[in-house]
């Protein structure tokens, strides 16, 4: 099963991708997480990406496509993958088609997570995660159960993403409208596109996705 998650920043792509990864035993591939790992490692890619990410701009297609191409061929993707945050431009989608054709694979479904723009900035500004195990939290929708203690690993250290502030969210949204929304007509011509109400509570969103997936299987 090969899935693409589309949706604006903060729509819940990462949250729902992780749930799908567990449910279907397929790999979540987040280009944002891959880039943040490069930034943390201080690699050439990380150095080039950091200022763009901090400004809410897209990283060049060539960098992203070559990263994705090698990731998709790793053993944990053999049963399938969930693309979270990729493709983000029509050029990336076209490059993905070429890579998949060469590997004799295809996309089974595109899940489009729809959320009101007003809700996105609050979700993003509220997001934080455990520095030790990566568990994700939110000031509003999912605070820690015990004050400032990770429920999973007990750590007291938490981090926020450098691009999770209201100014950067505005640029990320504008990049989404301009570069990523044109992917909808691109995919509607080729593959099943399912529209999911991302304004519902997290468990409800998962149920909508589950019922869509039964149609795909
Ligand atoms: P990336 O890391 O992909 O960020 P994004 O697309 O902006 O998406 P987010 O991770 O912010 O949101 P999400 O939809 O995953 O939401 P989440 O589940 O966390 O990209 C970052 C940057 O990297 C880009 O700006 C760009 O510079 C670069 N980049 C990455 N990929 C690229 C590419 N392909 N090409 C070029 N550049 C690229 O949820 C958000 C919060 O809301 C969480 O706290 C969550 O708990 C909460 N939440 C989730 N669902 C709900 C719900 N239903 N109700 C209430 N709260 C909810
Ligand atoms: Zn933790």
Short mmCIF file of C-alpha atoms and ligand atoms in Angstrom, two decimals:
data_model
loop_
_atom_site.label_atom_id
_atom_site.label_comp_id
_atom_site.label_asym_id
_atom_site.label_seq_id
_atom_site.Cartn_x
_atom_site.Cartn_y
_atom_site.Cartn_z
CA UNK A 1 0.00 0.00 0.00
CA UNK A 2 1.52 3.32 -1.10
CA UNK A 3 -0.13 6.47 0.24
CA UNK A 4 0.39 10.20 -0.26
CA UNK A 5 -0.76 12.60 2.46
CA UNK A 6 -1.61 16.08 1.24
CA UNK A 7 -2.68 18.99 3.42
CA UNK A 8 -1.53 22.36 4.71
CA UNK A 9 1.10 22.75 7.46
CA UNK A 10 -0.38 21.63 10.78
CA UNK A 11 -3.25 19.70 9.17
CA UNK A 12 -2.30 16.50 11.02
CA UNK A 13 -0.35 14.67 8.28
CA UNK A 14 2.40 13.55 10.68
CA UNK A 15 -0.08 12.55 13.40
CA UNK A 16 -2.18 10.41 11.07
CA UNK A 17 0.81 9.01 9.12
CA UNK A 18 2.28 7.60 12.33
CA UNK A 19 -1.03 5.86 13.08
CA UNK A 20 -1.18 4.41 9.55
CA UNK A 21 2.42 3.24 9.86
CA UNK A 22 1.50 1.19 12.94
CA UNK A 23 -1.79 -0.09 11.51
CA UNK A 24 -0.46 -1.23 8.14
CA UNK A 25 3.19 -1.97 8.94
CA UNK A 26 4.35 0.38 6.18
CA UNK A 27 6.97 3.10 6.43
CA UNK A 28 6.18 6.76 7.14
CA UNK A 29 8.46 8.95 5.04
CA UNK A 30 8.45 12.57 6.20
CA UNK A 31 10.71 14.77 4.09
CA UNK A 32 10.44 17.41 6.85
CA UNK A 33 11.82 14.93 9.44
CA UNK A 34 14.56 13.86 7.01
CA UNK A 35 15.58 17.49 6.49
CA UNK A 36 15.53 18.21 10.24
CA UNK A 37 17.84 15.19 10.73
CA UNK A 38 20.22 16.66 8.12
CA UNK A 39 20.14 20.05 9.89
CA UNK A 40 20.89 18.36 13.23
CA UNK A 41 23.76 16.40 11.67
CA UNK A 42 25.19 19.64 10.19
CA UNK A 43 25.46 18.06 6.71
CA UNK A 44 25.76 20.05 3.46
CA UNK A 45 22.07 19.42 2.76
CA UNK A 46 21.20 20.49 6.30
CA UNK A 47 23.14 23.74 5.96
CA UNK A 48 21.42 24.56 2.67
CA UNK A 49 17.98 23.62 3.97
CA UNK A 50 18.06 25.35 7.36
CA UNK A 51 17.63 28.97 6.31
CA UNK A 52 14.89 28.05 3.82
CA UNK A 53 13.00 25.99 6.41
CA UNK A 54 13.33 28.72 9.05
CA UNK A 55 11.87 31.18 6.54
CA UNK A 56 8.98 28.82 5.68
CA UNK A 57 10.20 28.40 2.10
CA UNK A 58 10.48 25.16 0.15
CA UNK A 59 13.83 23.39 -0.21
CA UNK A 60 14.89 22.91 -3.90
CA UNK A 61 13.23 20.00 -5.71
CA UNK A 62 16.57 18.42 -6.73
CA UNK A 63 17.67 17.94 -3.11
CA UNK A 64 14.30 16.56 -2.03
CA UNK A 65 13.85 14.20 -4.97
CA UNK A 66 17.27 12.56 -4.60
CA UNK A 67 16.72 12.15 -0.83
CA UNK A 68 13.32 10.58 -1.47
CA UNK A 69 14.51 8.33 -4.27
CA UNK A 70 17.04 6.56 -2.08
CA UNK A 71 14.72 6.45 0.95
CA UNK A 72 11.92 4.74 -0.97
CA UNK A 73 14.24 1.88 -1.96
CA UNK A 74 15.18 0.95 1.59
CA UNK A 75 13.98 -2.46 2.86
CA UNK A 76 11.37 -1.04 5.27
CA UNK A 77 9.51 0.42 2.26
CA UNK A 78 9.12 -2.96 0.54
CA UNK A 79 5.58 -3.47 1.92
CA UNK A 80 4.60 0.12 1.21
CA UNK A 81 5.04 3.70 2.34
CA UNK A 82 3.20 6.80 3.44
CA UNK A 83 4.57 10.02 1.94
CA UNK A 84 4.12 12.81 4.51
CA UNK A 85 5.09 16.22 3.13
CA UNK A 86 6.14 14.95 -0.31
CA UNK A 87 5.47 15.73 -3.11
CA UNK A 88 5.02 19.43 -2.53
CA UNK A 89 5.37 20.75 -6.07
CA UNK A 90 4.19 19.46 -9.46
CA UNK A 91 7.87 18.98 -10.41
CA UNK A 92 8.32 16.69 -7.38
CA UNK A 93 5.17 14.74 -8.33
CA UNK A 94 6.44 14.27 -11.88
CA UNK A 95 9.82 13.11 -10.59
CA UNK A 96 8.06 10.68 -8.22
CA UNK A 97 6.10 9.21 -11.15
CA UNK A 98 9.36 8.53 -12.99
CA UNK A 99 10.95 6.87 -9.93
CA UNK A 100 7.88 4.73 -9.23
CA UNK A 101 7.57 3.64 -12.86
CA UNK A 102 11.20 2.51 -12.80
CA UNK A 103 10.52 0.51 -9.62
CA UNK A 104 7.22 -0.88 -11.03
CA UNK A 105 5.28 0.63 -8.15
CA UNK A 106 2.36 3.04 -7.97
CA UNK A 107 0.42 5.27 -5.61
CA UNK A 108 -2.80 3.61 -4.37
CA UNK A 109 -4.48 6.63 -2.80
CA UNK A 110 -3.99 10.32 -2.04
CA UNK A 111 -5.44 11.42 1.30
CA UNK A 112 -6.24 15.14 1.31
CA UNK A 113 -6.54 16.44 4.87
CA UNK A 114 -8.72 19.55 4.87
CA UNK A 115 -8.44 22.04 7.77
CA UNK A 116 -9.65 25.65 8.13
CA UNK A 117 -6.69 28.00 7.81
CA UNK A 118 -7.65 29.75 11.08
CA UNK A 119 -7.02 26.54 13.05
CA UNK A 120 -3.57 25.86 11.61
CA UNK A 121 -1.54 28.59 13.32
CA UNK A 122 -2.91 27.60 16.76
CA UNK A 123 -2.13 23.94 16.20
CA UNK A 124 1.39 24.68 15.03
CA UNK A 125 2.17 27.22 17.75
CA UNK A 126 0.98 24.67 20.36
CA UNK A 127 3.07 21.76 19.09
CA UNK A 128 6.10 20.47 21.02
CA UNK A 129 7.80 17.10 21.40
CA UNK A 130 9.90 15.06 23.79
CA UNK A 131 13.61 15.69 23.17
CA UNK A 132 14.47 12.11 24.17
CA UNK A 133 11.88 9.84 22.49
CA UNK A 134 10.20 12.22 20.02
CA UNK A 135 6.66 11.74 21.42
CA UNK A 136 4.50 14.61 20.24
CA UNK A 137 2.44 16.91 22.43
CA UNK A 138 0.32 20.03 22.04
CA UNK A 139 -0.37 22.83 24.53
CA UNK A 140 -4.04 22.72 23.59
CA UNK A 141 -5.05 19.32 22.22
CA UNK A 142 -2.55 17.04 23.98
CA UNK A 143 -0.65 18.45 26.94
CA UNK A 144 1.54 16.12 29.05
CA UNK A 145 -0.50 14.17 31.65
CA UNK A 146 1.92 15.05 34.45
CA UNK A 147 3.28 18.58 34.19
CA UNK A 148 6.27 18.65 31.87
CA UNK A 149 6.95 14.91 32.02
CA UNK A 150 6.90 12.74 28.90
CA UNK A 151 4.20 10.04 29.30
CA UNK A 152 6.28 7.57 27.30
CA UNK A 153 9.85 7.93 28.59
CA UNK A 154 9.61 10.16 31.67
CA UNK A 155 11.97 12.78 30.25
CA UNK A 156 11.53 16.43 31.28
CA UNK A 157 13.16 17.88 28.18
CA UNK A 158 10.96 19.14 25.36
CA UNK A 159 11.66 20.90 22.08
CA UNK A 160 9.77 23.10 19.64
CA UNK A 161 10.52 23.28 15.92
CA UNK A 162 12.38 26.40 14.77
CA UNK A 163 9.70 27.03 12.11
CA UNK A 164 6.73 26.65 14.47
CA UNK A 165 5.97 30.33 14.98
CA UNK A 166 3.15 32.46 13.60
CA UNK A 167 5.34 34.50 11.18
CA UNK A 168 6.83 31.40 9.53
CA UNK A 169 3.44 29.70 9.39
CA UNK A 170 2.21 32.51 7.11
CA UNK A 171 5.04 31.82 4.60
CA UNK A 172 4.52 28.06 4.86
CA UNK A 173 0.83 28.54 4.09
CA UNK A 174 1.58 30.76 1.15
CA UNK A 175 4.05 28.19 -0.25
CA UNK A 176 1.36 25.54 0.23
CA UNK A 177 -1.28 27.53 -1.67
CA UNK A 178 1.05 28.42 -4.52
CA UNK A 179 3.16 25.28 -4.95
CA UNK A 180 1.32 22.36 -3.37
CA UNK A 181 -2.41 22.92 -4.03
CA UNK A 182 -1.89 22.43 -7.81
CA UNK A 183 -1.14 18.79 -6.93
CA UNK A 184 -4.85 18.17 -6.38
CA UNK A 185 -5.88 18.43 -10.05
CA UNK A 186 -2.62 16.62 -10.94
CA UNK A 187 -3.61 13.57 -8.87
CA UNK A 188 -7.38 13.72 -9.44
CA UNK A 189 -6.66 12.82 -13.05
CA UNK A 190 -4.57 9.77 -12.14
CA UNK A 191 -5.50 8.14 -8.85
CA UNK A 192 -8.17 7.99 -6.12
CA UNK A 193 -8.13 11.20 -4.06
CA UNK A 194 -10.04 11.02 -0.75
CA UNK A 195 -10.99 14.22 1.09
CA UNK A 196 -10.75 13.88 4.87
CA UNK A 197 -12.26 16.35 7.37
CA UNK A 198 -9.16 17.29 9.37
CA UNK A 199 -11.15 19.60 11.67
CA UNK A 200 -12.58 16.61 13.53
CA UNK A 201 -10.87 15.31 16.70
CA UNK A 202 -7.75 13.18 16.03
CA UNK A 203 -9.52 9.81 16.64
CA UNK A 204 -12.41 10.80 14.37
CA UNK A 205 -9.98 11.72 11.59
CA UNK A 206 -8.36 8.28 11.99
CA UNK A 207 -11.80 6.63 11.64
CA UNK A 208 -12.50 8.51 8.41
CA UNK A 209 -9.11 7.40 7.08
CA UNK A 210 -9.79 3.78 8.13
CA UNK A 211 -13.05 3.72 6.24
CA UNK A 212 -11.38 5.21 3.15
CA UNK A 213 -8.66 2.58 3.36
CA UNK A 214 -11.21 -0.25 3.33
CA UNK A 215 -12.34 1.06 -0.07
CA UNK A 216 -8.75 1.07 -1.33
CA UNK A 217 -7.75 -2.41 -0.10
P1 LIG B 1 7.16 19.55 7.25
O1 LIG B 1 7.93 19.01 8.37
O2 LIG B 1 6.64 18.64 6.21
O3 LIG B 1 6.01 20.47 7.85
P2 LIG B 1 4.54 20.85 7.33
O4 LIG B 1 4.11 20.33 6.02
O5 LIG B 1 4.51 22.32 7.48
O6 LIG B 1 3.63 20.05 8.22
P3 LIG B 1 3.67 19.98 9.75
O7 LIG B 1 4.64 18.95 10.21
O8 LIG B 1 3.80 21.35 10.34
O9 LIG B 1 2.18 19.56 10.04
P4 LIG B 1 1.42 18.18 9.98
O10 LIG B 1 0.37 18.26 8.92
O11 LIG B 1 2.35 17.01 9.95
O12 LIG B 1 0.67 18.25 11.37
P5 LIG B 1 0.91 17.46 12.74
O13 LIG B 1 0.38 16.07 12.61
O14 LIG B 1 2.27 17.64 13.28
O15 LIG B 1 8.05 20.65 6.45
C1 LIG B 1 8.81 21.61 7.14
C2 LIG B 1 9.68 22.37 6.15
O16 LIG B 1 10.61 21.47 5.50
C3 LIG B 1 8.93 23.04 4.97
O17 LIG B 1 8.44 24.32 5.32
C4 LIG B 1 10.03 23.09 3.89
O18 LIG B 1 10.93 24.14 4.14
C5 LIG B 1 10.78 21.78 4.12
N1 LIG B 1 10.25 20.67 3.32
C6 LIG B 1 9.70 19.49 3.79
N2 LIG B 1 9.32 18.70 2.78
C7 LIG B 1 9.62 19.37 1.63
C8 LIG B 1 9.43 19.08 0.24
N3 LIG B 1 8.84 17.93 -0.15
N4 LIG B 1 9.84 20.00 -0.66
C9 LIG B 1 10.44 21.15 -0.28
N5 LIG B 1 10.63 21.50 1.01
C10 LIG B 1 10.23 20.62 1.96
O19 LIG B 1 -0.14 18.28 13.65
C11 LIG B 1 0.15 19.60 14.04
C12 LIG B 1 -0.32 19.81 15.49
O20 LIG B 1 -1.75 19.73 15.52
C13 LIG B 1 0.19 18.71 16.44
O21 LIG B 1 0.49 19.29 17.69
C14 LIG B 1 -0.99 17.75 16.57
O22 LIG B 1 -1.03 17.12 17.83
C15 LIG B 1 -2.19 18.66 16.37
N6 LIG B 1 -3.28 17.99 15.68
C16 LIG B 1 -3.18 17.07 14.66
N7 LIG B 1 -4.40 16.68 14.28
C17 LIG B 1 -5.30 17.36 15.06
C18 LIG B 1 -6.73 17.37 15.14
N8 LIG B 1 -7.49 16.60 14.33
N9 LIG B 1 -7.31 18.20 16.04
C19 LIG B 1 -6.54 18.99 16.87
N10 LIG B 1 -5.17 19.01 16.85
C20 LIG B 1 -4.57 18.20 15.96
ZN1 LIG B 2 9.66 10.91 25.77
#
